[in-house]
Amino acid sequence: MPPWPRDIFVTKKHIYVAESGSFRVLRLSKKGTNAVAVVGVMNEPANVFDVTDSTKIGLEVVLFVDNNENLYVSDTINGKVLWFPSNSTSGFPGVIVAGSTMPGEDSSHLAFPHGIFVSEIGTIYVADAGNNRIQRWEKGSFFGVTVAGTGKPGSNLNELKFPTDVVVDSKGYMYIVDAQNNRVLRWQPDSVYGECIVACTGSFGNHPHMLKMPTSMAFDSYGSLFIVDSLNSRIQKFQIFEKFDQYTTPRATKPTKTSATKSTTTETTSITTTKKLMTTGPITSPTTTTKTVVIGTTTSSTTTTAKSRTIIHKI
């Protein structure tokens, strides 16, 4: 099977690329040179029935790298998240830090995990797509806790349907790509309901304010939210914050409805960023023109202090 880049994560020092097809993760210099395999074994996929071998990974993986360059790999097909130390090399055994040796639906298992986010204290948030929920795993825990969704597919604001990405800020607000509901939700900590912030029409489409099977998202340093709008073959840009600095408190705009009209007000947000890049398969030239959209907003006095990753997605 020929290799293709499935996911990418950029730190201050390195570029990490999940090379699907060859079943490994590569680490490169910031210049894109000196590629070294740090996870997996070349052309040897993990087998879901081989519970003892954690040196291999499956075809579909998503990456997260912490501030110490430790690598987390969401192994979608095999229903688990693996941790690898910063000095890992090809064939190094990973440690299961979320999920188990087999996919499942109880609190100790995951089913088709996709996007992951790891806090500074090692708490792991997993978009548990096959179980229609977001799971939070405390460091060292053998069980996850459902923090968004009911575990059953649905389109109400307390439900998710195949969520594929999650970002968490410093106050515990979660930003969730709810893929099969074609929307993005923001979820307050300890709440049983989310609020829709992007593509809130209740349907899919190719209009500027709509999405069709979004897969992942990214905030940049200017407060823009970029969304991989998969089945529309485009990247959508929504202006969520006015400014977005790595270690400062920027001015922000809060979306309250989906519109192509520019109208902003302010709320306070601070997000710590790390760069991430994601794709859903081989890179091909899109047939649809990419559109840039600014979400209309109305006045709000809500204040949020946030931490997140800056992620740059690829088509």
Short mmCIF file of C-alpha atoms in Angstrom, two decimals:
data_model
loop_
_atom_site.label_atom_id
_atom_site.label_comp_id
_atom_site.label_asym_id
_atom_site.label_seq_id
_atom_site.Cartn_x
_atom_site.Cartn_y
_atom_site.Cartn_z
CA MET A 1 0.00 0.00 0.00
CA PRO A 2 1.55 3.36 -0.97
CA PRO A 3 2.09 5.82 1.92
CA TRP A 4 0.19 9.10 2.24
CA PRO A 5 0.17 11.72 5.01
CA ARG A 6 -2.86 11.18 7.26
CA ASP A 7 -2.08 13.70 10.02
CA ILE A 8 0.61 16.19 10.98
CA PHE A 9 1.55 17.98 14.18
CA VAL A 10 4.02 20.87 14.35
CA THR A 11 5.95 21.82 17.51
CA LYS A 12 8.61 24.45 18.10
CA LYS A 13 11.30 21.94 17.19
CA HIS A 14 9.85 19.33 14.85
CA ILE A 15 7.21 18.27 12.36
CA TYR A 16 5.47 14.94 13.02
CA VAL A 17 3.74 13.17 10.13
CA ALA A 18 1.46 10.14 10.36
CA GLU A 19 2.31 8.20 7.22
CA SER A 20 -0.68 6.00 6.49
CA GLY A 21 0.00 3.08 4.23
CA SER A 22 3.44 2.50 5.73
CA PHE A 23 2.01 2.35 9.30
CA ARG A 24 4.46 4.68 11.00
CA VAL A 25 4.99 8.22 12.28
CA LEU A 26 7.91 10.31 11.03
CA ARG A 27 9.65 13.18 12.83
CA LEU A 28 11.30 15.85 10.69
CA SER A 29 13.19 19.03 11.36
CA LYS A 30 11.30 22.32 10.99
CA LYS A 31 12.88 22.61 7.55
CA GLY A 32 11.30 19.31 6.54
CA THR A 33 14.56 17.37 6.48
CA ASN A 34 16.18 14.55 8.50
CA ALA A 35 13.12 12.32 8.63
CA VAL A 36 13.27 9.70 11.39
CA ALA A 37 10.65 7.02 12.10
CA VAL A 38 9.61 7.39 15.75
CA VAL A 39 6.50 5.19 15.92
CA GLY A 40 5.46 1.99 14.17
CA VAL A 41 7.20 -0.51 11.95
CA MET A 42 7.53 0.09 8.22
CA ASN A 43 4.77 -1.69 6.25
CA GLU A 44 3.68 -3.76 9.29
CA PRO A 45 0.17 -2.80 10.48
CA ALA A 46 -1.11 -3.46 13.97
CA ASN A 47 -3.57 -6.32 14.26
CA VAL A 48 -6.60 -5.69 16.46
CA PHE A 49 -6.51 -9.33 17.57
CA ASP A 50 -2.86 -9.16 18.68
CA VAL A 51 -3.27 -7.65 22.16
CA THR A 52 0.39 -7.98 23.12
CA ASP A 53 2.08 -5.92 20.39
CA SER A 54 2.10 -2.16 21.02
CA THR A 55 5.03 -1.50 18.69
CA LYS A 56 2.74 -1.19 15.65
CA ILE A 57 -0.09 1.14 14.68
CA GLY A 58 -3.08 0.91 12.35
CA LEU A 59 -3.91 2.59 9.08
CA GLU A 60 -5.86 5.52 10.54
CA VAL A 61 -4.12 7.52 13.28
CA VAL A 62 -4.33 11.05 14.70
CA LEU A 63 -1.45 12.76 16.52
CA PHE A 64 -0.89 15.02 19.50
CA VAL A 65 2.52 16.12 20.84
CA ASP A 66 2.91 17.69 24.29
CA ASN A 67 5.33 20.40 25.39
CA ASN A 68 7.96 17.79 26.24
CA GLU A 69 7.72 16.25 22.75
CA ASN A 70 6.03 13.12 24.05
CA LEU A 71 3.80 11.71 21.33
CA TYR A 72 0.18 10.56 21.66
CA VAL A 73 -1.27 8.45 18.84
CA SER A 74 -5.01 7.88 18.48
CA ASP A 75 -5.13 4.45 16.80
CA THR A 76 -8.60 4.64 15.28
CA ILE A 77 -9.08 1.11 13.98
CA ASN A 78 -7.66 -0.52 17.11
CA GLY A 79 -9.69 1.60 19.55
CA LYS A 80 -6.93 3.02 21.74
CA VAL A 81 -4.60 5.94 22.39
CA LEU A 82 -0.90 5.15 22.71
CA TRP A 83 1.82 7.23 24.42
CA PHE A 84 5.41 7.29 23.18
CA PRO A 85 8.31 9.11 24.90
CA SER A 86 10.20 11.88 23.14
CA ASN A 87 13.16 9.58 22.46
CA SER A 88 11.01 6.89 20.82
CA THR A 89 12.26 5.20 17.65
CA SER A 90 10.71 2.77 15.16
CA GLY A 91 9.56 -0.41 16.90
CA PHE A 92 9.45 1.20 20.35
CA PRO A 93 6.47 -0.15 22.35
CA GLY A 94 3.79 2.38 23.16
CA VAL A 95 1.81 2.58 26.39
CA ILE A 96 -2.00 2.48 26.24
CA VAL A 97 -3.22 5.64 28.01
CA ALA A 98 -6.87 5.59 26.84
CA GLY A 99 -8.97 2.71 25.62
CA SER A 100 -7.98 -0.92 25.77
CA THR A 101 -6.65 -3.71 23.61
CA MET A 102 -10.01 -4.07 21.84
CA PRO A 103 -12.66 -1.54 20.74
CA GLY A 104 -15.78 -1.32 22.92
CA GLU A 105 -18.42 0.96 24.40
CA ASP A 106 -18.01 0.81 28.19
CA SER A 107 -15.96 3.34 30.19
CA SER A 108 -12.70 1.42 29.74
CA HIS A 109 -13.00 1.22 25.94
CA LEU A 110 -13.13 3.41 22.85
CA ALA A 111 -14.58 2.83 19.39
CA PHE A 112 -13.02 4.54 16.39
CA PRO A 113 -11.28 7.30 18.40
CA HIS A 114 -10.29 10.26 16.27
CA GLY A 115 -9.05 13.66 17.46
CA ILE A 116 -7.33 13.93 20.85
CA PHE A 117 -6.32 16.80 23.10
CA VAL A 118 -3.90 16.52 26.04
CA SER A 119 -3.82 19.14 28.79
CA GLU A 120 -0.66 20.39 30.50
CA ILE A 121 -1.28 18.01 33.42
CA GLY A 122 -1.76 14.99 31.17
CA THR A 123 -5.56 14.77 31.03
CA ILE A 124 -6.59 13.25 27.71
CA TYR A 125 -9.76 14.19 25.83
CA VAL A 126 -10.79 11.80 23.07
CA ALA A 127 -13.35 12.25 20.30
CA ASP A 128 -14.78 8.73 20.71
CA ALA A 129 -16.53 8.83 17.34
CA GLY A 130 -17.97 5.32 17.26
CA ASN A 131 -19.54 5.82 20.68
CA ASN A 132 -20.88 9.32 19.89
CA ARG A 133 -19.21 10.96 22.89
CA ILE A 134 -16.18 12.83 24.21
CA GLN A 135 -14.26 10.85 26.83
CA ARG A 136 -11.92 12.38 29.42
CA TRP A 137 -9.14 10.20 30.81
CA GLU A 138 -7.21 11.43 33.84
CA LYS A 139 -3.51 10.64 33.79
CA GLY A 140 -2.92 7.04 34.86
CA SER A 141 -6.62 6.12 34.86
CA PHE A 142 -7.95 2.86 33.43
CA PHE A 143 -11.41 4.35 32.84
CA GLY A 144 -12.74 7.33 30.93
CA VAL A 145 -15.55 9.70 31.89
CA THR A 146 -18.11 10.93 29.36
CA VAL A 147 -17.99 14.75 29.32
CA ALA A 148 -20.05 15.42 26.17
CA GLY A 149 -22.71 13.39 24.40
CA THR A 150 -24.91 10.59 25.65
CA GLY A 151 -23.23 7.63 23.96
CA LYS A 152 -26.13 7.39 21.52
CA PRO A 153 -26.26 9.23 18.17
CA GLY A 154 -28.53 12.26 18.01
CA SER A 155 -28.83 15.88 16.90
CA ASN A 156 -30.09 17.56 20.07
CA LEU A 157 -27.69 19.88 21.89
CA ASN A 158 -26.96 17.19 24.49
CA GLU A 159 -26.10 14.67 21.77
CA LEU A 160 -23.33 14.03 19.26
CA LYS A 161 -23.16 11.96 16.11
CA PHE A 162 -19.69 10.67 15.23
CA PRO A 163 -17.57 13.49 16.74
CA THR A 164 -14.12 13.63 15.14
CA ASP A 165 -12.14 16.39 16.87
CA VAL A 166 -11.95 18.17 20.22
CA VAL A 167 -10.04 21.17 21.58
CA VAL A 168 -10.18 22.21 25.26
CA ASP A 169 -9.39 25.61 26.78
CA SER A 170 -7.94 26.43 30.21
CA LYS A 171 -11.37 26.69 31.84
CA GLY A 172 -12.53 23.37 30.47
CA TYR A 173 -14.62 24.62 27.56
CA MET A 174 -14.59 22.04 24.79
CA TYR A 175 -14.84 22.80 21.08
CA ILE A 176 -16.17 19.75 19.24
CA VAL A 177 -16.45 18.84 15.57
CA ASP A 178 -19.78 17.00 15.45
CA ALA A 179 -19.14 15.42 12.07
CA GLN A 180 -22.37 13.69 11.09
CA ASN A 181 -24.44 16.58 12.45
CA ASN A 182 -22.36 18.92 10.24
CA ARG A 183 -21.67 21.46 12.99
CA VAL A 184 -19.21 22.66 15.63
CA LEU A 185 -20.28 22.88 19.28
CA ARG A 186 -18.83 24.64 22.31
CA TRP A 187 -19.43 22.74 25.54
CA GLN A 188 -19.15 24.29 28.99
CA PRO A 189 -17.50 22.23 31.75
CA ASP A 190 -19.89 20.04 33.72
CA SER A 191 -22.73 20.85 31.36
CA VAL A 192 -24.99 18.26 29.77
CA TYR A 193 -25.68 20.54 26.79
CA GLY A 194 -23.48 22.20 24.19
CA GLU A 195 -24.09 25.36 22.18
CA CYS A 196 -23.72 25.42 18.42
CA ILE A 197 -21.18 28.01 17.22
CA VAL A 198 -20.67 27.07 13.56
CA ALA A 199 -23.10 25.71 10.92
CA CYS A 200 -26.19 25.72 13.10
CA THR A 201 -28.84 25.20 10.42
CA GLY A 202 -29.58 21.61 11.35
CA SER A 203 -28.67 20.40 7.88
CA PHE A 204 -25.69 19.98 5.57
CA GLY A 205 -24.93 21.96 2.44
CA ASN A 206 -22.32 23.82 0.43
CA HIS A 207 -23.36 27.37 1.23
CA PRO A 208 -20.76 29.52 3.04
CA HIS A 209 -22.52 29.11 6.39
CA MET A 210 -22.92 25.33 6.08
CA LEU A 211 -20.72 22.23 6.37
CA LYS A 212 -20.87 18.69 5.02
CA MET A 213 -19.09 16.05 7.11
CA PRO A 214 -16.47 18.26 8.80
CA THR A 215 -13.58 16.20 10.15
CA SER A 216 -11.21 18.46 12.09
CA MET A 217 -10.55 22.05 13.08
CA ALA A 218 -7.83 24.54 14.02
CA PHE A 219 -7.48 27.93 15.66
CA ASP A 220 -4.72 30.17 14.35
CA SER A 221 -2.92 32.97 16.20
CA TYR A 222 -5.35 35.54 14.78
CA GLY A 223 -8.43 33.89 16.25
CA SER A 224 -9.68 32.31 13.06
CA LEU A 225 -11.22 28.85 13.16
CA PHE A 226 -10.35 26.66 10.18
CA ILE A 227 -12.51 23.61 9.51
CA VAL A 228 -11.84 20.72 7.16
CA ASP A 229 -15.18 20.59 5.32
CA SER A 230 -14.57 17.12 3.99
CA LEU A 231 -17.41 16.30 1.60
CA ASN A 232 -17.45 19.85 0.24
CA SER A 233 -13.74 19.48 -0.64
CA ARG A 234 -12.79 22.76 1.01
CA ILE A 235 -11.41 24.48 4.08
CA GLN A 236 -13.85 26.88 5.76
CA LYS A 237 -12.65 29.85 7.80
CA PHE A 238 -14.78 31.39 10.56
CA GLN A 239 -13.66 34.41 12.55
CA ILE A 240 -14.16 33.38 16.20
CA PHE A 241 -11.63 35.63 17.96
CA GLU A 242 -10.22 39.05 17.05
CA LYS A 243 -6.72 38.13 18.16
CA PHE A 244 -5.09 34.93 19.25
CA ASP A 245 -1.64 35.08 20.89
CA GLN A 246 0.11 32.06 22.34
CA TYR A 247 0.58 33.24 25.93
CA THR A 248 -1.49 36.41 26.18
CA THR A 249 -5.12 37.35 26.66
CA PRO A 250 -6.55 38.54 23.33
CA ARG A 251 -9.76 40.26 22.43
CA ALA A 252 -12.32 37.89 20.98
CA THR A 253 -15.61 37.74 19.14
CA LYS A 254 -18.34 35.35 20.15
CA PRO A 255 -20.48 33.82 17.39
CA THR A 256 -24.17 33.61 18.19
CA LYS A 257 -25.57 32.86 14.75
CA THR A 258 -24.33 31.66 11.39
CA SER A 259 -24.21 34.38 8.77
CA ALA A 260 -22.01 35.82 6.05
CA THR A 261 -22.37 39.27 7.61
CA LYS A 262 -19.45 40.70 9.58
CA SER A 263 -20.54 41.95 12.99
CA THR A 264 -18.39 41.63 16.10
CA THR A 265 -18.30 42.28 19.78
CA THR A 266 -15.78 41.24 22.44
CA GLU A 267 -15.15 38.56 25.01
CA THR A 268 -11.83 37.74 26.67
CA THR A 269 -10.05 34.58 25.61
CA SER A 270 -6.54 33.28 26.12
CA ILE A 271 -5.40 30.17 24.31
CA THR A 272 -2.04 28.40 24.44
CA THR A 273 -1.37 27.03 21.00
CA THR A 274 0.42 24.14 19.37
CA LYS A 275 0.23 23.57 15.66
CA LYS A 276 -1.54 20.56 14.26
CA LEU A 277 -2.40 19.44 10.75
CA MET A 278 -4.87 16.81 9.66
CA THR A 279 -6.12 15.18 6.49
CA THR A 280 -8.48 12.33 5.74
CA GLY A 281 -6.53 10.57 3.02
CA PRO A 282 -4.28 11.19 0.03
CA ILE A 283 -3.91 14.87 -0.83
CA THR A 284 -5.75 15.74 -4.01
CA SER A 285 -6.65 19.00 -5.69
CA PRO A 286 -10.12 20.12 -4.57
CA THR A 287 -12.75 20.63 -7.21
CA THR A 288 -14.65 23.22 -5.17
CA THR A 289 -13.38 26.72 -4.55
CA THR A 290 -12.42 27.35 -0.91
CA LYS A 291 -14.59 30.05 0.66
CA THR A 292 -13.71 32.32 3.54
CA VAL A 293 -16.59 33.16 5.86
CA VAL A 294 -16.94 35.45 8.86
CA ILE A 295 -19.58 34.46 11.38
CA GLY A 296 -21.95 37.24 12.36
CA THR A 297 -22.19 37.94 16.07
CA THR A 298 -24.25 39.93 18.48
CA THR A 299 -23.29 41.73 21.67
CA SER A 300 -22.22 39.58 24.58
CA SER A 301 -20.41 40.17 27.85
CA THR A 302 -19.35 36.56 28.39
CA THR A 303 -15.75 36.18 29.61
CA THR A 304 -13.69 33.08 28.99
CA THR A 305 -10.01 32.42 29.60
CA ALA A 306 -8.98 29.66 27.28
CA LYS A 307 -6.16 27.36 26.30
CA SER A 308 -6.06 25.41 23.10
CA ARG A 309 -3.84 24.27 20.31
CA THR A 310 -3.34 26.15 17.09
CA ILE A 311 -3.90 23.62 14.37
CA ILE A 312 -3.32 24.02 10.67
CA HIS A 313 -5.28 21.58 8.56
CA LYS A 314 -4.53 20.28 5.14
CA ILE A 315 -7.04 19.47 2.43
#
